């Protein structure tokens, strides 16, 4: 049992660090604050994670692994219903690690590993969205010239990547707090998929509008 204790401590450190990073932003969270929140000594924290970058990298590794698994699901998207579920699930994962997106440019400028790995993230998001478009095109849910797919996929990835930054700018005090999650994710999924409206088959277009309405007014 004694051998498992360090692993449990390391796990708890990451959980609390993620909470603090998400709430206050990574630049505003020191290792002193993390150790105080955990009620452990700074030395105990450094034993598991000798530098703040190691905390950031460990959290990013978890995000990257979960993202890779999720993006594979894009191959199965055939219509608006599938795309809505996929996009909302993707935004939920982004929200879970929202500190990365809130402080993305700052993090990339300071952390060489994130700088290189986030390029992989962008490429794989684009590949997944391209697969989504291919699947919907083949099924007849949308009609898009193959030459339009790459720029459309890129535009969707841009919105995906910077949506939470936009939410933060429009309401810095509340946008990234837990109580704002549902609306932020809904708006994000809606605006990404709205880029497909000109290409959607009429029934699929109406279905997207219906989904947005239903999720915006769940009591109705």
PDB file of C-alpha atoms in Angstrom:
ATOM      1  CA  UNK A   1       0.000   0.000   0.000  1.00  0.00           C
ATOM      2  CA  UNK A   2       2.834   2.394   0.798  1.00  0.00           C
ATOM      3  CA  UNK A   3       4.057   2.269  -2.797  1.00  0.00           C
ATOM      4  CA  UNK A   4       0.691   3.570  -4.054  1.00  0.00           C
ATOM      5  CA  UNK A   5       0.695   6.701  -1.906  1.00  0.00           C
ATOM      6  CA  UNK A   6       3.021   8.775  -4.140  1.00  0.00           C
ATOM      7  CA  UNK A   7       0.874   7.967  -7.164  1.00  0.00           C
ATOM      8  CA  UNK A   8      -2.247   9.087  -5.323  1.00  0.00           C
ATOM      9  CA  UNK A   9      -0.511  12.303  -4.275  1.00  0.00           C
ATOM     10  CA  UNK A  10       0.675  12.963  -7.823  1.00  0.00           C
ATOM     11  CA  UNK A  11      -2.857  12.389  -9.098  1.00  0.00           C
ATOM     12  CA  UNK A  12      -4.360  14.737  -6.542  1.00  0.00           C
ATOM     13  CA  UNK A  13      -1.797  17.416  -7.399  1.00  0.00           C
ATOM     14  CA  UNK A  14      -2.843  17.271 -11.048  1.00  0.00           C
ATOM     15  CA  UNK A  15      -6.555  17.411 -10.191  1.00  0.00           C
ATOM     16  CA  UNK A  16      -6.142  20.501  -8.002  1.00  0.00           C
ATOM     17  CA  UNK A  17      -3.757  22.147 -10.463  1.00  0.00           C
ATOM     18  CA  UNK A  18      -6.278  21.699 -13.265  1.00  0.00           C
ATOM     19  CA  UNK A  19      -9.012  23.255 -11.128  1.00  0.00           C
ATOM     20  CA  UNK A  20      -6.825  26.247 -10.287  1.00  0.00           C
ATOM     21  CA  UNK A  21      -5.523  26.720 -13.823  1.00  0.00           C
ATOM     22  CA  UNK A  22      -9.070  26.589 -15.194  1.00  0.00           C
ATOM     23  CA  UNK A  23     -10.424  29.043 -12.661  1.00  0.00           C
ATOM     24  CA  UNK A  24      -7.654  31.637 -12.493  1.00  0.00           C
ATOM     25  CA  UNK A  25      -5.601  31.014 -15.634  1.00  0.00           C
ATOM     26  CA  UNK A  26      -2.215  29.311 -15.651  1.00  0.00           C
ATOM     27  CA  UNK A  27      -0.129  32.547 -15.486  1.00  0.00           C
ATOM     28  CA  UNK A  28      -1.933  33.524 -12.262  1.00  0.00           C
ATOM     29  CA  UNK A  29      -1.344  30.228 -10.424  1.00  0.00           C
ATOM     30  CA  UNK A  30       1.972  29.660  -8.686  1.00  0.00           C
ATOM     31  CA  UNK A  31       3.330  26.411  -7.300  1.00  0.00           C
ATOM     32  CA  UNK A  32       3.069  28.044  -3.856  1.00  0.00           C
ATOM     33  CA  UNK A  33      -0.675  28.490  -4.366  1.00  0.00           C
ATOM     34  CA  UNK A  34      -1.027  24.889  -5.550  1.00  0.00           C
ATOM     35  CA  UNK A  35       0.799  23.482  -2.529  1.00  0.00           C
ATOM     36  CA  UNK A  36      -1.240  25.703  -0.187  1.00  0.00           C
ATOM     37  CA  UNK A  37      -4.504  24.554  -1.771  1.00  0.00           C
ATOM     38  CA  UNK A  38      -3.407  20.942  -1.307  1.00  0.00           C
ATOM     39  CA  UNK A  39      -2.161  21.620   2.216  1.00  0.00           C
ATOM     40  CA  UNK A  40       1.208  20.084   1.398  1.00  0.00           C
ATOM     41  CA  UNK A  41       4.703  21.526   1.559  1.00  0.00           C
ATOM     42  CA  UNK A  42       6.288  23.020  -1.566  1.00  0.00           C
ATOM     43  CA  UNK A  43       8.967  20.347  -1.206  1.00  0.00           C
ATOM     44  CA  UNK A  44       6.350  17.610  -1.479  1.00  0.00           C
ATOM     45  CA  UNK A  45       4.993  19.236  -4.639  1.00  0.00           C
ATOM     46  CA  UNK A  46       8.470  19.536  -6.149  1.00  0.00           C
ATOM     47  CA  UNK A  47       9.161  15.884  -5.357  1.00  0.00           C
ATOM     48  CA  UNK A  48       6.411  14.891  -7.788  1.00  0.00           C
ATOM     49  CA  UNK A  49       6.665  17.806 -10.212  1.00  0.00           C
ATOM     50  CA  UNK A  50      10.011  19.642  -9.968  1.00  0.00           C
ATOM     51  CA  UNK A  51       8.831  22.515 -12.188  1.00  0.00           C
ATOM     52  CA  UNK A  52       5.553  24.175 -13.119  1.00  0.00           C
ATOM     53  CA  UNK A  53       6.073  23.173 -16.756  1.00  0.00           C
ATOM     54  CA  UNK A  54       5.936  19.540 -15.708  1.00  0.00           C
ATOM     55  CA  UNK A  55       2.463  20.111 -14.297  1.00  0.00           C
ATOM     56  CA  UNK A  56       1.397  21.810 -17.522  1.00  0.00           C
ATOM     57  CA  UNK A  57       2.908  19.055 -19.661  1.00  0.00           C
ATOM     58  CA  UNK A  58       1.305  16.278 -17.620  1.00  0.00           C
ATOM     59  CA  UNK A  59      -2.122  17.884 -17.959  1.00  0.00           C
ATOM     60  CA  UNK A  60      -1.568  18.451 -21.668  1.00  0.00           C
ATOM     61  CA  UNK A  61      -0.588  14.783 -22.106  1.00  0.00           C
ATOM     62  CA  UNK A  62      -3.941  13.781 -20.644  1.00  0.00           C
ATOM     63  CA  UNK A  63      -5.779  16.199 -22.887  1.00  0.00           C
ATOM     64  CA  UNK A  64      -3.870  15.073 -25.975  1.00  0.00           C
ATOM     65  CA  UNK A  65      -4.631  11.405 -25.286  1.00  0.00           C
ATOM     66  CA  UNK A  66      -8.355  12.028 -24.743  1.00  0.00           C
ATOM     67  CA  UNK A  67      -8.510  14.263 -27.790  1.00  0.00           C
ATOM     68  CA  UNK A  68      -6.887  11.649 -30.025  1.00  0.00           C
ATOM     69  CA  UNK A  69      -9.441   9.055 -28.950  1.00  0.00           C
ATOM     70  CA  UNK A  70     -12.343  11.446 -29.481  1.00  0.00           C
ATOM     71  CA  UNK A  71     -11.255  12.662 -32.909  1.00  0.00           C
ATOM     72  CA  UNK A  72     -11.371   9.103 -34.234  1.00  0.00           C
ATOM     73  CA  UNK A  73     -15.160   9.268 -33.828  1.00  0.00           C
ATOM     74  CA  UNK A  74     -15.373  11.819 -36.652  1.00  0.00           C
ATOM     75  CA  UNK A  75     -15.148   8.944 -39.150  1.00  0.00           C
ATOM     76  CA  UNK A  76     -18.636   7.859 -38.103  1.00  0.00           C
ATOM     77  CA  UNK A  77     -20.396  11.210 -38.598  1.00  0.00           C
ATOM     78  CA  UNK A  78     -23.042  11.028 -41.334  1.00  0.00           C
ATOM     79  CA  UNK A  79     -25.594  13.753 -40.573  1.00  0.00           C
ATOM     80  CA  UNK A  80     -26.331  16.852 -38.491  1.00  0.00           C
ATOM     81  CA  UNK A  81     -27.381  14.789 -35.471  1.00  0.00           C
ATOM     82  CA  UNK A  82     -24.031  12.970 -35.452  1.00  0.00           C
ATOM     83  CA  UNK A  83     -22.123  16.195 -36.067  1.00  0.00           C
ATOM     84  CA  UNK A  84     -23.921  17.980 -33.222  1.00  0.00           C
ATOM     85  CA  UNK A  85     -23.101  15.209 -30.763  1.00  0.00           C
ATOM     86  CA  UNK A  86     -19.481  15.031 -31.930  1.00  0.00           C
ATOM     87  CA  UNK A  87     -18.974  18.791 -31.731  1.00  0.00           C
ATOM     88  CA  UNK A  88     -20.582  19.122 -28.318  1.00  0.00           C
ATOM     89  CA  UNK A  89     -18.458  16.270 -26.967  1.00  0.00           C
ATOM     90  CA  UNK A  90     -15.357  17.937 -28.399  1.00  0.00           C
ATOM     91  CA  UNK A  91     -16.252  21.227 -26.738  1.00  0.00           C
ATOM     92  CA  UNK A  92     -16.825  19.409 -23.437  1.00  0.00           C
ATOM     93  CA  UNK A  93     -13.259  18.103 -23.582  1.00  0.00           C
ATOM     94  CA  UNK A  94     -11.924  21.543 -24.479  1.00  0.00           C
ATOM     95  CA  UNK A  95     -13.880  22.974 -21.543  1.00  0.00           C
ATOM     96  CA  UNK A  96     -12.405  20.365 -19.193  1.00  0.00           C
ATOM     97  CA  UNK A  97      -8.934  21.673 -20.105  1.00  0.00           C
ATOM     98  CA  UNK A  98      -9.995  25.244 -20.820  1.00  0.00           C
ATOM     99  CA  UNK A  99      -6.882  26.803 -19.281  1.00  0.00           C
ATOM    100  CA  UNK A 100      -4.986  25.631 -22.372  1.00  0.00           C
ATOM    101  CA  UNK A 101      -7.300  27.602 -24.630  1.00  0.00           C
ATOM    102  CA  UNK A 102      -7.743  30.588 -22.359  1.00  0.00           C
ATOM    103  CA  UNK A 103      -3.985  31.180 -22.224  1.00  0.00           C
ATOM    104  CA  UNK A 104      -2.980  29.389 -25.425  1.00  0.00           C
ATOM    105  CA  UNK A 105      -0.704  31.971 -27.025  1.00  0.00           C
ATOM    106  CA  UNK A 106       1.012  32.721 -23.728  1.00  0.00           C
ATOM    107  CA  UNK A 107       1.574  29.028 -23.021  1.00  0.00           C
ATOM    108  CA  UNK A 108       2.982  28.361 -26.478  1.00  0.00           C
ATOM    109  CA  UNK A 109       5.425  31.247 -26.173  1.00  0.00           C
ATOM    110  CA  UNK A 110       6.848  29.823 -22.933  1.00  0.00           C
ATOM    111  CA  UNK A 111       6.664  26.068 -23.436  1.00  0.00           C
ATOM    112  CA  UNK A 112       8.504  24.518 -26.382  1.00  0.00           C
ATOM    113  CA  UNK A 113       6.861  21.117 -25.913  1.00  0.00           C
ATOM    114  CA  UNK A 114       3.371  22.603 -26.105  1.00  0.00           C
ATOM    115  CA  UNK A 115       4.406  24.680 -29.089  1.00  0.00           C
ATOM    116  CA  UNK A 116       5.308  21.589 -31.108  1.00  0.00           C
ATOM    117  CA  UNK A 117       2.554  19.325 -29.806  1.00  0.00           C
ATOM    118  CA  UNK A 118      -0.216  21.853 -30.368  1.00  0.00           C
ATOM    119  CA  UNK A 119       0.698  21.861 -34.032  1.00  0.00           C
ATOM    120  CA  UNK A 120      -0.162  18.144 -33.942  1.00  0.00           C
ATOM    121  CA  UNK A 121      -3.446  19.016 -32.226  1.00  0.00           C
ATOM    122  CA  UNK A 122      -4.379  21.463 -34.994  1.00  0.00           C
ATOM    123  CA  UNK A 123      -3.461  19.014 -37.756  1.00  0.00           C
ATOM    124  CA  UNK A 124      -5.488  16.227 -36.190  1.00  0.00           C
ATOM    125  CA  UNK A 125      -8.486  18.451 -35.540  1.00  0.00           C
ATOM    126  CA  UNK A 126      -8.392  19.483 -39.183  1.00  0.00           C
ATOM    127  CA  UNK A 127      -8.083  15.861 -40.330  1.00  0.00           C
ATOM    128  CA  UNK A 128     -11.051  14.893 -38.143  1.00  0.00           C
ATOM    129  CA  UNK A 129     -13.237  17.740 -39.391  1.00  0.00           C
ATOM    130  CA  UNK A 130     -12.300  16.880 -42.956  1.00  0.00           C
ATOM    131  CA  UNK A 131     -13.401  13.284 -42.287  1.00  0.00           C
ATOM    132  CA  UNK A 132     -16.666  14.628 -40.842  1.00  0.00           C
ATOM    133  CA  UNK A 133     -17.278  16.664 -43.993  1.00  0.00           C
ATOM    134  CA  UNK A 134     -16.437  13.701 -46.227  1.00  0.00           C
ATOM    135  CA  UNK A 135     -18.887  11.475 -44.370  1.00  0.00           C
ATOM    136  CA  UNK A 136     -21.713  14.014 -44.489  1.00  0.00           C
ATOM    137  CA  UNK A 137     -21.029  14.684 -48.165  1.00  0.00           C
ATOM    138  CA  UNK A 138     -21.149  10.988 -49.059  1.00  0.00           C
ATOM    139  CA  UNK A 139     -24.402  10.481 -47.145  1.00  0.00           C
ATOM    140  CA  UNK A 140     -26.088  13.436 -48.843  1.00  0.00           C
ATOM    141  CA  UNK A 141     -26.484  15.469 -45.656  1.00  0.00           C
ATOM    142  CA  UNK A 142     -24.540  18.250 -47.325  1.00  0.00           C
ATOM    143  CA  UNK A 143     -23.292  19.084 -50.788  1.00  0.00           C
ATOM    144  CA  UNK A 144     -19.773  20.491 -50.928  1.00  0.00           C
ATOM    145  CA  UNK A 145     -17.156  20.622 -53.648  1.00  0.00           C
ATOM    146  CA  UNK A 146     -14.064  18.751 -52.484  1.00  0.00           C
ATOM    147  CA  UNK A 147     -12.040  21.912 -53.144  1.00  0.00           C
ATOM    148  CA  UNK A 148     -14.053  23.701 -50.459  1.00  0.00           C
ATOM    149  CA  UNK A 149     -13.502  21.074 -47.788  1.00  0.00           C
ATOM    150  CA  UNK A 150     -10.004  22.006 -46.688  1.00  0.00           C
ATOM    151  CA  UNK A 151     -10.681  25.747 -46.155  1.00  0.00           C
ATOM    152  CA  UNK A 152     -14.025  24.952 -44.505  1.00  0.00           C
ATOM    153  CA  UNK A 153     -12.370  22.458 -42.160  1.00  0.00           C
ATOM    154  CA  UNK A 154      -9.699  25.029 -41.325  1.00  0.00           C
ATOM    155  CA  UNK A 155     -12.331  27.694 -40.561  1.00  0.00           C
ATOM    156  CA  UNK A 156     -14.149  25.259 -38.269  1.00  0.00           C
ATOM    157  CA  UNK A 157     -10.909  24.436 -36.441  1.00  0.00           C
ATOM    158  CA  UNK A 158     -10.153  28.146 -35.967  1.00  0.00           C
ATOM    159  CA  UNK A 159     -13.548  28.663 -34.302  1.00  0.00           C
ATOM    160  CA  UNK A 160     -13.064  25.511 -32.224  1.00  0.00           C
ATOM    161  CA  UNK A 161      -9.630  26.590 -31.052  1.00  0.00           C
ATOM    162  CA  UNK A 162     -10.386  30.206 -30.197  1.00  0.00           C
ATOM    163  CA  UNK A 163     -14.023  30.032 -29.129  1.00  0.00           C
ATOM    164  CA  UNK A 164     -13.275  30.042 -25.400  1.00  0.00           C
ATOM    165  CA  UNK A 165     -10.911  32.980 -25.868  1.00  0.00           C
ATOM    166  CA  UNK A 166     -13.792  34.837 -27.494  1.00  0.00           C
ATOM    167  CA  UNK A 167     -16.114  33.880 -24.627  1.00  0.00           C
ATOM    168  CA  UNK A 168     -13.535  35.112 -22.138  1.00  0.00           C
ATOM    169  CA  UNK A 169     -13.061  38.459 -23.893  1.00  0.00           C
ATOM    170  CA  UNK A 170     -16.803  39.138 -24.039  1.00  0.00           C
ATOM    171  CA  UNK A 171     -17.282  38.405 -20.311  1.00  0.00           C
ATOM    172  CA  UNK A 172     -13.941  38.011 -18.454  1.00  0.00           C
ATOM    173  CA  UNK A 173     -15.435  37.663 -14.973  1.00  0.00           C
ATOM    174  CA  UNK A 174     -17.948  34.916 -15.698  1.00  0.00           C
ATOM    175  CA  UNK A 175     -17.377  33.310 -19.098  1.00  0.00           C
ATOM    176  CA  UNK A 176     -15.078  30.477 -17.965  1.00  0.00           C
ATOM    177  CA  UNK A 177     -16.733  29.768 -14.621  1.00  0.00           C
ATOM    178  CA  UNK A 178     -18.426  26.351 -14.251  1.00  0.00           C
ATOM    179  CA  UNK A 179     -21.950  27.813 -14.245  1.00  0.00           C
ATOM    180  CA  UNK A 180     -21.315  29.234 -17.724  1.00  0.00           C
ATOM    181  CA  UNK A 181     -20.284  25.902 -19.240  1.00  0.00           C
ATOM    182  CA  UNK A 182     -23.575  24.827 -20.780  1.00  0.00           C
ATOM    183  CA  UNK A 183     -24.194  28.041 -22.714  1.00  0.00           C
ATOM    184  CA  UNK A 184     -20.557  28.423 -23.749  1.00  0.00           C
ATOM    185  CA  UNK A 185     -20.457  24.886 -25.166  1.00  0.00           C
ATOM    186  CA  UNK A 186     -23.819  25.305 -26.885  1.00  0.00           C
ATOM    187  CA  UNK A 187     -22.795  28.560 -28.534  1.00  0.00           C
ATOM    188  CA  UNK A 188     -19.478  27.073 -29.604  1.00  0.00           C
ATOM    189  CA  UNK A 189     -21.015  23.972 -31.191  1.00  0.00           C
ATOM    190  CA  UNK A 190     -23.674  26.095 -32.871  1.00  0.00           C
ATOM    191  CA  UNK A 191     -21.227  28.555 -34.420  1.00  0.00           C
ATOM    192  CA  UNK A 192     -18.878  25.854 -35.677  1.00  0.00           C
ATOM    193  CA  UNK A 193     -21.696  23.931 -37.332  1.00  0.00           C
ATOM    194  CA  UNK A 194     -23.284  27.135 -38.609  1.00  0.00           C
ATOM    195  CA  UNK A 195     -20.381  27.322 -41.064  1.00  0.00           C
ATOM    196  CA  UNK A 196     -21.994  24.331 -42.804  1.00  0.00           C
ATOM    197  CA  UNK A 197     -25.423  25.929 -43.262  1.00  0.00           C
ATOM    198  CA  UNK A 198     -24.843  27.011 -46.903  1.00  0.00           C
ATOM    199  CA  UNK A 199     -23.967  23.421 -47.798  1.00  0.00           C
ATOM    200  CA  UNK A 200     -26.599  21.509 -45.823  1.00  0.00           C
ATOM    201  CA  UNK A 201     -29.506  19.720 -47.434  1.00  0.00           C
ATOM    202  CA  UNK A 202     -32.743  21.563 -46.559  1.00  0.00           C
ATOM    203  CA  UNK A 203     -33.991  18.967 -44.090  1.00  0.00           C
ATOM    204  CA  UNK A 204     -30.604  18.846 -42.391  1.00  0.00           C
ATOM    205  CA  UNK A 205     -30.522  22.645 -42.179  1.00  0.00           C
ATOM    206  CA  UNK A 206     -33.894  22.691 -40.445  1.00  0.00           C
ATOM    207  CA  UNK A 207     -32.786  19.900 -38.123  1.00  0.00           C
ATOM    208  CA  UNK A 208     -29.735  21.930 -37.064  1.00  0.00           C
ATOM    209  CA  UNK A 209     -31.970  24.911 -36.286  1.00  0.00           C
ATOM    210  CA  UNK A 210     -34.224  22.613 -34.291  1.00  0.00           C
ATOM    211  CA  UNK A 211     -31.323  21.221 -32.278  1.00  0.00           C
ATOM    212  CA  UNK A 212     -30.065  24.700 -31.451  1.00  0.00           C
ATOM    213  CA  UNK A 213     -33.553  25.773 -30.383  1.00  0.00           C
ATOM    214  CA  UNK A 214     -34.156  22.654 -28.279  1.00  0.00           C
ATOM    215  CA  UNK A 215     -30.846  22.913 -26.409  1.00  0.00           C
ATOM    216  CA  UNK A 216     -31.200  26.673 -25.944  1.00  0.00           C
ATOM    217  CA  UNK A 217     -34.661  26.258 -24.398  1.00  0.00           C
ATOM    218  CA  UNK A 218     -34.638  22.841 -22.671  1.00  0.00           C
ATOM    219  CA  UNK A 219     -37.811  23.567 -20.680  1.00  0.00           C
ATOM    220  CA  UNK A 220     -39.919  24.367 -23.724  1.00  0.00           C
TER     221      UNK A 220
END
